[in-house]
Tab-separated table of C-alpha atoms and ligand atoms in Angstrom:
chain	number	residue	atom	x	y	z
A	1	MET	CA	3.262	-2.856	40.540
A	2	SER	CA	5.648	-0.269	39.230
A	3	SER	CA	5.555	2.867	37.162
A	4	ILE	CA	6.989	2.981	33.658
A	5	ASN	CA	10.478	1.411	33.465
A	6	LEU	CA	13.265	1.196	30.920
A	7	LEU	CA	11.930	-2.066	29.404
A	8	ASP	CA	8.608	-0.330	28.791
A	9	VAL	CA	10.206	2.690	27.165
A	10	VAL	CA	12.395	0.656	24.800
A	11	GLY	CA	9.540	-1.805	24.121
A	12	ILE	CA	7.093	0.965	23.253
A	13	LEU	CA	9.624	2.794	21.076
A	14	ALA	CA	10.431	-0.410	19.170
A	15	GLY	CA	6.712	-1.067	18.639
A	16	VAL	CA	6.026	2.485	17.464
A	17	ALA	CA	8.977	2.364	15.044
A	18	HIS	CA	7.832	-1.031	13.750
A	19	PHE	CA	4.347	0.183	12.835
A	20	ALA	CA	5.156	3.785	11.954
A	21	THR	CA	7.793	3.038	9.284
A	22	PRO	CA	5.577	0.993	6.939
A	23	LEU	CA	2.550	3.227	7.579
A	24	VAL	CA	4.467	6.399	6.758
A	25	TYR	CA	6.102	4.736	3.730
A	26	TYR	CA	2.769	3.418	2.436
A	27	ALA	CA	1.114	6.818	2.868
A	28	TYR	CA	4.077	8.565	1.217
A	29	ALA	CA	4.071	6.096	-1.683
A	30	LYS	CA	0.331	6.561	-2.221
A	31	VAL	CA	0.309	10.350	-1.998
A	32	LYS	CA	3.612	11.200	-3.665
A	33	TRP	CA	4.159	8.446	-6.215
A	34	LEU	CA	1.009	6.529	-7.085
A	35	ARG	CA	-0.630	9.317	-9.069
A	36	LYS	CA	2.555	10.451	-10.788
A	37	PRO	CA	2.737	10.160	-14.585
A	38	TRP	CA	5.010	7.375	-15.805
A	39	ASN	CA	7.420	9.651	-17.689
A	40	ILE	CA	8.085	6.754	-20.045
A	41	ALA	CA	7.502	6.905	-23.796
A	42	ALA	CA	5.883	3.472	-24.213
A	43	ASN	CA	5.320	2.655	-27.883
A	44	GLU	CA	2.219	0.640	-28.816
A	45	ASP	CA	3.835	-0.394	-32.104
A	46	HIS	CA	7.096	-1.623	-30.621
A	47	ARG	CA	7.538	-5.273	-31.690
A	48	PRO	CA	10.878	-6.672	-30.515
A	49	ARG	CA	11.858	-10.308	-30.977
A	50	VAL	CA	11.078	-12.041	-27.691
A	51	SER	CA	12.177	-15.263	-25.973
A	52	ILE	CA	9.910	-16.623	-23.266
A	53	LEU	CA	11.717	-18.860	-20.786
A	54	ILE	CA	9.674	-21.320	-18.726
A	55	PRO	CA	11.426	-23.391	-16.106
A	56	THR	CA	9.450	-26.479	-15.131
A	57	TYR	CA	9.743	-28.911	-12.293
A	58	ARG	CA	6.935	-31.449	-11.736
A	59	GLU	CA	4.324	-29.412	-13.553
A	60	ALA	CA	2.456	-32.236	-15.323
A	61	GLY	CA	-0.882	-30.968	-13.992
A	62	LEU	CA	-0.577	-27.384	-15.255
A	63	ILE	CA	1.942	-27.218	-18.100
A	64	GLU	CA	-0.472	-27.842	-20.953
A	65	ARG	CA	-2.702	-24.994	-19.821
A	66	LYS	CA	0.303	-22.675	-19.595
A	67	LEU	CA	1.436	-23.533	-23.135
A	68	ASP	CA	-2.090	-22.892	-24.417
A	69	ASP	CA	-1.985	-19.585	-22.561
A	70	LEU	CA	1.225	-18.565	-24.353
A	71	LEU	CA	-0.202	-19.679	-27.679
A	72	SER	CA	-3.213	-17.418	-27.148
A	73	GLN	CA	-1.106	-14.255	-26.654
A	74	ASP	CA	-1.932	-11.593	-29.241
A	75	TYR	CA	1.715	-10.974	-30.153
A	76	PRO	CA	3.143	-11.922	-33.567
A	77	LYS	CA	4.113	-15.608	-33.527
A	78	ASP	CA	7.019	-15.056	-35.907
A	79	LEU	CA	8.615	-12.801	-33.288
A	80	THR	CA	8.021	-15.184	-30.381
A	81	GLU	CA	10.061	-18.158	-29.250
A	82	VAL	CA	9.368	-20.289	-26.167
A	83	LEU	CA	12.058	-22.244	-24.347
A	84	VAL	CA	10.889	-24.764	-21.758
A	85	VAL	CA	13.654	-25.994	-19.465
A	86	ASP	CA	12.627	-29.040	-17.513
A	87	GLY	CA	14.567	-29.879	-14.354
A	88	ALA	CA	14.457	-33.662	-14.758
A	89	SER	CA	10.826	-33.902	-13.609
A	90	ASP	CA	9.729	-37.470	-12.851
A	91	ASP	CA	6.014	-36.860	-13.413
A	92	GLY	CA	5.967	-36.734	-17.218
A	93	THR	CA	6.152	-32.921	-17.599
A	94	ALA	CA	8.714	-33.067	-20.420
A	95	GLU	CA	6.732	-35.733	-22.281
A	96	ILE	CA	3.613	-33.548	-22.140
A	97	VAL	CA	5.607	-30.621	-23.574
A	98	ASP	CA	6.958	-32.845	-26.376
A	99	LYS	CA	3.481	-34.026	-27.246
A	100	TRP	CA	2.091	-30.488	-27.188
A	101	ALA	CA	4.918	-29.312	-29.467
A	102	LEU	CA	4.099	-32.092	-31.971
A	103	SER	CA	0.526	-30.903	-32.253
A	104	HIS	CA	1.565	-27.225	-32.575
A	105	LYS	CA	4.326	-27.480	-35.131
A	106	ASP	CA	4.082	-23.871	-36.330
A	107	PHE	CA	4.678	-22.539	-32.840
A	108	ASN	CA	8.352	-21.886	-32.113
A	109	LEU	CA	8.825	-23.955	-28.948
A	110	LYS	CA	11.929	-25.791	-27.819
A	111	LEU	CA	12.249	-28.164	-24.903
A	112	VAL	CA	15.548	-28.352	-23.044
A	113	ARG	CA	15.927	-31.253	-20.616
A	114	GLU	CA	18.328	-30.815	-17.741
A	115	PRO	CA	20.196	-33.970	-16.710
A	116	GLN	CA	19.248	-33.222	-13.105
A	117	ARG	CA	17.289	-30.642	-11.175
A	118	ALA	CA	19.466	-27.638	-10.375
A	119	GLY	CA	17.043	-24.890	-9.324
A	120	LYS	CA	15.088	-22.252	-11.183
A	121	ALA	CA	17.866	-19.707	-11.875
A	122	SER	CA	20.155	-22.354	-13.304
A	123	ALA	CA	17.346	-23.491	-15.633
A	124	LEU	CA	16.791	-19.906	-16.747
A	125	ASN	CA	20.494	-19.494	-17.555
A	126	ARG	CA	20.470	-22.672	-19.611
A	127	ALA	CA	17.584	-21.256	-21.620
A	128	LEU	CA	19.175	-17.815	-21.893
A	129	ALA	CA	22.224	-19.353	-23.575
A	130	ARG	CA	19.948	-20.604	-26.385
A	131	ALA	CA	17.566	-17.679	-26.595
A	132	ALA	CA	17.547	-15.424	-29.659
A	133	GLY	CA	15.268	-12.646	-28.399
A	134	GLU	CA	16.156	-9.047	-27.822
A	135	VAL	CA	13.853	-9.108	-24.797
A	136	ILE	CA	13.904	-12.082	-22.419
A	137	VAL	CA	10.669	-12.857	-20.580
A	138	THR	CA	10.386	-15.379	-17.762
A	139	ALA	CA	7.120	-17.197	-17.072
A	140	ASP	CA	6.079	-19.652	-14.352
A	141	VAL	CA	3.776	-22.553	-15.056
A	142	ASP	CA	1.367	-21.706	-12.238
A	143	ALA	CA	0.448	-18.177	-13.359
A	144	LEU	CA	-1.818	-17.368	-16.289
A	145	TRP	CA	-1.431	-14.225	-18.371
A	146	PRO	CA	-4.226	-12.187	-19.919
A	147	ARG	CA	-4.209	-12.410	-23.723
A	148	GLU	CA	-2.634	-8.980	-24.207
A	149	ALA	CA	-0.001	-9.370	-21.465
A	150	LEU	CA	2.985	-9.882	-23.740
A	151	ARG	CA	2.111	-7.008	-26.090
A	152	GLU	CA	1.382	-4.708	-23.138
A	153	THR	CA	4.723	-5.633	-21.568
A	154	LEU	CA	6.836	-5.181	-24.664
A	155	LYS	CA	5.482	-1.760	-25.580
A	156	TRP	CA	7.388	-0.279	-22.592
A	157	PHE	CA	10.671	-1.355	-24.161
A	158	GLY	CA	9.959	1.155	-26.924
A	159	ASP	CA	11.549	3.636	-24.504
A	160	PRO	CA	15.301	3.000	-24.379
A	161	GLY	CA	15.369	4.086	-20.726
A	162	VAL	CA	13.303	1.054	-19.669
A	163	GLY	CA	15.378	-2.012	-18.778
A	164	ALA	CA	12.849	-4.350	-17.151
A	165	VAL	CA	9.065	-4.791	-16.887
A	166	SER	CA	7.051	-7.118	-14.675
A	167	CYS	CA	3.476	-7.619	-13.530
A	168	LEU	CA	1.171	-7.252	-10.559
A	169	LYS	CA	-0.431	-10.437	-9.228
A	170	LYS	CA	-3.951	-11.558	-8.405
A	171	PRO	CA	-4.334	-14.646	-6.200
A	172	THR	CA	-6.564	-17.430	-7.594
A	173	GLY	CA	-7.235	-21.106	-7.043
A	174	ARG	CA	-8.533	-23.181	-4.174
A	175	GLY	CA	-5.813	-21.982	-1.788
A	176	ARG	CA	-6.859	-18.334	-2.131
A	177	SER	CA	-7.675	-16.648	1.207
A	178	ARG	CA	-8.461	-13.185	2.638
A	179	LEU	CA	-4.974	-13.222	4.099
A	180	GLU	CA	-3.335	-13.663	0.694
A	181	ASP	CA	-5.704	-11.122	-0.909
A	182	ASN	CA	-4.894	-8.450	1.697
A	183	TYR	CA	-1.184	-9.067	1.528
A	184	ARG	CA	-1.246	-8.937	-2.258
A	185	HIS	CA	-3.236	-5.700	-2.314
A	186	TYR	CA	-0.698	-3.953	-0.060
A	187	TYR	CA	2.183	-5.362	-2.071
A	188	ASN	CA	0.696	-4.391	-5.448
A	189	VAL	CA	0.128	-0.776	-4.355
A	190	LEU	CA	3.769	-0.462	-3.302
A	191	ARG	CA	5.090	-2.092	-6.490
A	192	LEU	CA	3.096	0.299	-8.628
A	193	ALA	CA	4.000	3.397	-6.614
A	194	GLU	CA	7.706	2.526	-6.572
A	195	SER	CA	7.602	1.861	-10.322
A	196	LYS	CA	6.217	5.322	-10.939
A	197	ALA	CA	8.807	6.891	-8.638
A	198	TYR	CA	11.616	5.175	-10.564
A	199	ALA	CA	11.812	1.388	-10.157
A	200	THR	CA	10.594	-1.369	-7.874
A	201	PRO	CA	13.150	-3.727	-6.316
A	202	VAL	CA	10.575	-6.547	-6.133
A	203	PHE	CA	9.764	-8.300	-9.421
A	204	HIS	CA	7.533	-11.273	-10.190
A	205	GLY	CA	9.073	-14.117	-12.168
A	206	GLU	CA	5.547	-15.133	-13.249
A	207	LEU	CA	5.963	-12.459	-15.946
A	208	ALA	CA	9.259	-10.595	-15.875
A	209	ALA	CA	10.842	-9.082	-18.974
A	210	TYR	CA	14.416	-7.881	-19.284
A	211	ARG	CA	16.515	-6.284	-21.989
A	212	ARG	CA	18.825	-9.092	-23.003
A	213	ASP	CA	21.997	-7.025	-23.405
A	214	LEU	CA	21.631	-5.750	-19.818
A	215	LEU	CA	21.047	-9.262	-18.465
A	216	GLU	CA	24.189	-10.469	-20.166
A	217	MET	CA	26.269	-7.633	-18.737
A	218	PHE	CA	26.060	-9.269	-15.314
A	219	GLY	CA	26.144	-12.885	-16.434
A	220	GLY	CA	22.431	-13.781	-16.495
A	221	PHE	CA	20.278	-14.859	-13.558
A	222	PRO	CA	21.772	-15.173	-10.058
A	223	ALA	CA	22.037	-18.811	-8.984
A	224	ASP	CA	23.403	-18.035	-5.516
A	225	LEU	CA	20.166	-16.621	-4.135
A	226	GLY	CA	16.462	-17.365	-4.468
A	227	ALA	CA	15.001	-14.091	-5.732
A	228	ASP	CA	16.199	-14.337	-9.340
A	229	ASP	CA	13.463	-11.919	-10.429
A	230	SER	CA	13.853	-9.167	-7.825
A	231	ARG	CA	17.630	-9.360	-7.942
A	232	THR	CA	17.774	-9.045	-11.731
A	233	ALA	CA	15.373	-6.089	-11.779
A	234	THR	CA	17.324	-4.335	-9.041
A	235	ARG	CA	20.609	-4.830	-10.871
A	236	ILE	CA	19.087	-3.311	-13.988
A	237	ALA	CA	17.731	-0.357	-12.003
A	238	LEU	CA	21.160	0.105	-10.414
A	239	MET	CA	22.569	0.362	-13.939
A	240	GLY	CA	20.404	3.416	-14.498
A	241	PHE	CA	17.354	1.878	-16.244
A	242	ARG	CA	13.723	1.889	-15.131
A	243	ALA	CA	12.375	-1.442	-13.796
A	244	VAL	CA	8.597	-1.204	-13.573
A	245	THR	CA	5.355	-3.101	-12.937
A	246	PRO	CA	2.587	-1.251	-14.845
A	247	GLU	CA	-0.977	-1.296	-13.468
A	248	ASN	CA	-2.611	-3.003	-16.427
A	249	ILE	CA	-0.326	-6.046	-16.489
A	250	CYS	CA	-1.745	-8.373	-13.870
A	251	VAL	CA	-1.400	-12.165	-13.842
A	252	ASP	CA	-3.525	-14.762	-12.039
A	253	GLU	CA	-1.364	-16.749	-9.679
A	254	ILE	CA	-2.542	-20.051	-8.244
A	255	VAL	CA	-2.132	-20.133	-4.459
A	256	PRO	CA	-1.096	-23.547	-3.098
A	257	ARG	CA	-3.858	-25.668	-1.564
A	258	GLU	CA	-1.526	-27.002	1.103
A	259	GLY	CA	1.585	-25.669	2.780
A	260	TYR	CA	0.586	-21.998	2.459
A	261	SER	CA	2.824	-20.906	5.356
A	262	SER	CA	5.899	-22.722	4.104
A	263	TRP	CA	5.313	-21.240	0.631
A	264	ARG	CA	5.194	-17.713	2.058
A	265	ILE	CA	8.173	-18.336	4.342
A	266	ARG	CA	10.296	-19.628	1.463
A	267	ARG	CA	9.488	-16.569	-0.656
A	268	ALA	CA	10.261	-14.333	2.316
A	269	GLN	CA	13.599	-16.123	2.642
A	270	HIS	CA	14.376	-15.219	-0.958
A	271	LEU	CA	13.470	-11.559	-0.464
A	272	ILE	CA	15.570	-11.355	2.702
A	273	GLN	CA	18.534	-12.887	0.834
A	274	HIS	CA	18.053	-10.210	-1.801
A	275	PHE	CA	17.609	-7.206	0.492
A	276	SER	CA	20.353	-8.137	2.932
A	277	THR	CA	23.046	-8.261	0.222
A	278	LEU	CA	22.141	-5.496	-2.230
A	279	PRO	CA	24.787	-4.981	-4.939
A	280	GLU	CA	26.713	-1.730	-5.346
A	281	ALA	CA	25.279	0.843	-7.730
A	282	GLY	CA	27.248	0.893	-10.985
A	283	HIS	CA	25.753	4.267	-11.821
A	284	GLU	CA	24.766	7.380	-9.987
A	285	LEU	CA	21.749	6.228	-8.043
A	286	ASP	CA	18.368	7.856	-8.617
A	287	LYS	CA	17.395	9.726	-5.432
A	288	GLU	CA	13.961	8.125	-5.126
A	289	PHE	CA	15.327	4.660	-5.845
A	290	ARG	CA	17.903	5.022	-3.079
A	291	ARG	CA	15.043	5.815	-0.689
A	292	ILE	CA	13.066	2.814	-1.940
A	293	LEU	CA	16.013	0.457	-1.449
A	294	ILE	CA	16.715	1.710	2.057
A	295	VAL	CA	13.111	1.438	3.222
A	296	GLU	CA	12.365	-1.918	1.545
A	297	SER	CA	15.578	-3.423	2.938
A	298	PHE	CA	14.657	-2.170	6.389
A	299	LEU	CA	11.088	-3.493	6.099
A	300	HIS	CA	12.175	-6.960	4.974
A	301	VAL	CA	15.293	-7.474	7.072
A	302	LEU	CA	15.151	-5.462	10.321
A	303	ASN	CA	11.618	-4.259	10.960
A	304	PRO	CA	10.138	-7.677	11.911
A	305	TRP	CA	12.711	-7.910	14.713
A	306	LEU	CA	11.483	-4.621	16.194
A	307	LEU	CA	8.038	-6.151	16.632
A	308	LEU	CA	9.475	-9.237	18.287
A	309	ALA	CA	11.710	-7.147	20.542
A	310	SER	CA	8.798	-4.926	21.491
A	311	VAL	CA	6.545	-7.846	22.429
A	312	LEU	CA	9.277	-9.624	24.399
A	313	LEU	CA	10.315	-6.511	26.345
A	314	LEU	CA	6.767	-5.528	27.202
A	315	ALA	CA	5.760	-9.080	28.116
A	316	THR	CA	8.805	-9.409	30.376
A	317	SER	CA	8.051	-6.106	32.048
A	318	ALA	CA	4.396	-7.033	32.532
A	319	ALA	CA	5.104	-10.533	33.852
A	320	LEU	CA	8.152	-9.870	36.029
A	321	LEU	CA	7.681	-6.271	37.102
A	322	GLY	CA	3.911	-6.038	36.904
A	323	SER	CA	4.212	-2.890	34.803
A	324	LEU	CA	0.842	-1.342	34.021
A	325	ALA	CA	2.388	0.655	31.195
A	326	ALA	CA	3.527	-2.609	29.554
A	327	ILE	CA	0.079	-4.166	29.947
A	328	GLY	CA	-1.482	-0.989	28.608
A	329	ALA	CA	0.758	-1.145	25.527
A	330	LEU	CA	0.308	-4.871	24.883
A	331	LEU	CA	-3.472	-4.968	25.246
A	332	PRO	CA	-4.384	-2.830	22.207
A	333	GLY	CA	-1.879	-4.871	20.178
A	334	LEU	CA	-3.785	-8.022	21.107
A	335	VAL	CA	-7.262	-6.547	20.694
A	336	LEU	CA	-6.339	-5.238	17.239
A	337	LEU	CA	-5.759	-8.832	16.118
A	338	GLY	CA	-9.510	-8.801	15.545
A	339	VAL	CA	-8.910	-6.335	12.690
A	340	GLU	CA	-8.120	-8.107	9.421
A	341	ALA	CA	-5.542	-5.699	7.982
A	342	TYR	CA	-3.605	-5.641	11.236
A	343	ARG	CA	-3.758	-9.441	11.528
A	344	THR	CA	-2.482	-9.799	7.944
A	345	TRP	CA	0.436	-7.551	8.821
A	346	VAL	CA	1.332	-9.457	11.989
A	347	VAL	CA	1.189	-12.815	10.185
A	348	GLN	CA	3.481	-11.424	7.471
A	349	GLN	CA	5.943	-10.345	10.191
A	350	SER	CA	5.928	-13.855	11.619
A	351	PHE	CA	6.706	-15.244	8.134
A	352	LEU	CA	9.613	-12.810	7.784
A	353	LEU	CA	10.983	-13.772	11.205
A	354	ALA	CA	10.699	-17.498	10.482
A	355	ALA	CA	12.359	-16.864	7.113
A	356	SER	CA	15.340	-15.029	8.654
A	357	VAL	CA	15.926	-17.901	11.032
A	358	ARG	CA	15.485	-20.521	8.327
A	359	ASN	CA	18.012	-18.731	6.122
A	360	LEU	CA	20.652	-19.666	8.698
A	361	TRP	CA	20.610	-23.296	7.586
A	362	SER	CA	18.789	-23.505	4.252
A	363	ARG	CA	18.712	-20.951	1.433
A	364	GLU	CA	15.975	-22.791	-0.457
A	365	THR	CA	17.374	-22.032	-3.886
A	366	VAL	CA	16.018	-25.446	-4.871
A	367	TRP	CA	12.607	-25.783	-3.259
A	368	SER	CA	9.952	-28.391	-2.754
A	369	LYS	CA	6.810	-28.248	-4.836
A	370	GLN	CA	3.515	-27.235	-3.235
A	371	ALA	CA	0.237	-28.827	-4.332
A	372	LYS	CA	-1.737	-26.362	-6.470
B	401	GDD	N1	13.868	-26.382	-14.425
B	401	GDD	C1	13.507	-26.137	-13.163
B	401	GDD	N2	14.284	-26.590	-12.156
B	401	GDD	N3	12.366	-25.426	-12.912
B	401	GDD	C2	12.008	-25.202	-11.627
B	401	GDD	C3	12.781	-25.666	-10.546
B	401	GDD	C4	13.975	-26.405	-10.826
B	401	GDD	O1	14.703	-26.826	-9.945
B	401	GDD	N4	12.150	-25.274	-9.395
B	401	GDD	C5	11.041	-24.605	-9.755
B	401	GDD	N5	10.939	-24.562	-11.101
B	401	GDD	C6	9.909	-23.884	-11.900
B	401	GDD	C7	8.481	-24.257	-11.531
B	401	GDD	O2	8.032	-25.402	-12.229
B	401	GDD	C8	7.700	-22.997	-11.894
B	401	GDD	O3	7.353	-22.968	-13.269
B	401	GDD	C9	8.714	-21.897	-11.623
B	401	GDD	O4	10.000	-22.509	-11.603
B	401	GDD	C10	8.453	-21.197	-10.264
B	401	GDD	O5	8.395	-22.163	-9.260
B	401	GDD	P1	7.269	-22.192	-8.128
B	401	GDD	O6	7.384	-23.469	-7.391
B	401	GDD	O7	5.959	-21.820	-8.721
B	401	GDD	O8	7.826	-21.083	-7.148
B	401	GDD	P2	7.167	-19.753	-6.551
B	401	GDD	O9	5.913	-19.390	-7.219
B	401	GDD	O10	7.083	-19.822	-5.094
B	401	GDD	O11	8.338	-18.733	-6.875
B	401	GDD	C11	8.156	-17.333	-6.832
B	401	GDD	O12	9.273	-16.765	-6.214
B	401	GDD	C12	10.521	-17.005	-6.890
B	401	GDD	C13	11.623	-16.264	-6.141
B	401	GDD	O13	11.416	-16.276	-4.796
B	401	GDD	C14	8.018	-16.838	-8.272
B	401	GDD	O14	7.757	-15.465	-8.253
B	401	GDD	C15	9.270	-17.132	-9.034
B	401	GDD	O15	9.171	-16.631	-10.362
B	401	GDD	C16	10.451	-16.513	-8.326
B	401	GDD	O16	11.643	-16.884	-8.990
B	402	MN	MN1	4.682	-20.173	-8.424
């Protein structure tokens, strides 16, 4: 038995920093930002020409429903074009799109077939080269939009200071769990609060809209890293435009039935790639946005390692030196695993850690398909 030692002190400090940073940030975001007015002059009558880009890879089971979903949007059809880019799917996805197009001849839909699969961002760039819209919207096959989603999104572009708009997400489908619901709730609150402060650096490709001229200024979607959506929004915000996820634009995302952990780890890999290589600001950076970028980068890239370090130091001290202080610090951490919110947080940290390690050998810019 020994009294408190250096391992204990560093272990406890690392643990306190790990939990305090997100808690303080979350509280700050809720109190200071969440209730702020938008300070954006959204215009209900704004009707820009829009191109919706849908990349598809092995989506035979869901694509028809997604096309019907786009057809049912209450936005003028003569201002809407849809570009499906299929990444050489071998399950008949492209054929289903062709057939659907034949039975909806008045709907402006084009199918582009890639000679081989080259990843989502590359498909988006292929579509962008053919798109005529003033606003470019990306959609994923596995997320359904409410009927007014497109109109609600585009009205924000009535303010010339807005460069990008995305959605919040609601988990659905057979893979949905309390874990995913809790994680999504926490994430949605932060996205909304950051949007009100200035811009959020995390976007959702399931419905992400960008001003086309801005997108073209940096050569379209980034093919060298996974988070095409978050990266593009951040670039636009760094150019001095707002990039926001309004509260009333929320899409239903289908959670995979199998491979939930690998799905979350892959997405975490993409966010870590994004936050660990943030581009330079091309414009004087908004003060709040600078804060957001610093904290979000810390939370995604470094903070998970503080938890791991804390547990390892305290466990070593408890096992090798019999430190009561270490045992006293570890025990509440274990007991709290019975509390759902805490458990959700710890699981998310383990996904981020696994993702950092996995990024060392695979960037997952072309990923395997999960069963939905
Ligand atoms: N053409 C083409 N080629 N399309 C692809 C490819 C490809 O290699 N890979 C995936 N897609 C299509 C899918 O068919 C789907 O419509 C969309 O891209 C998103 O793929 P998902 O498999 O559903 O990925 P996700 O939901 O985990 O991806 C999320 O994170 C990405 C960044 O990390 C979404 O938010 C994406 O929008 C986001 O880009
Ligand atoms: Mn998806």
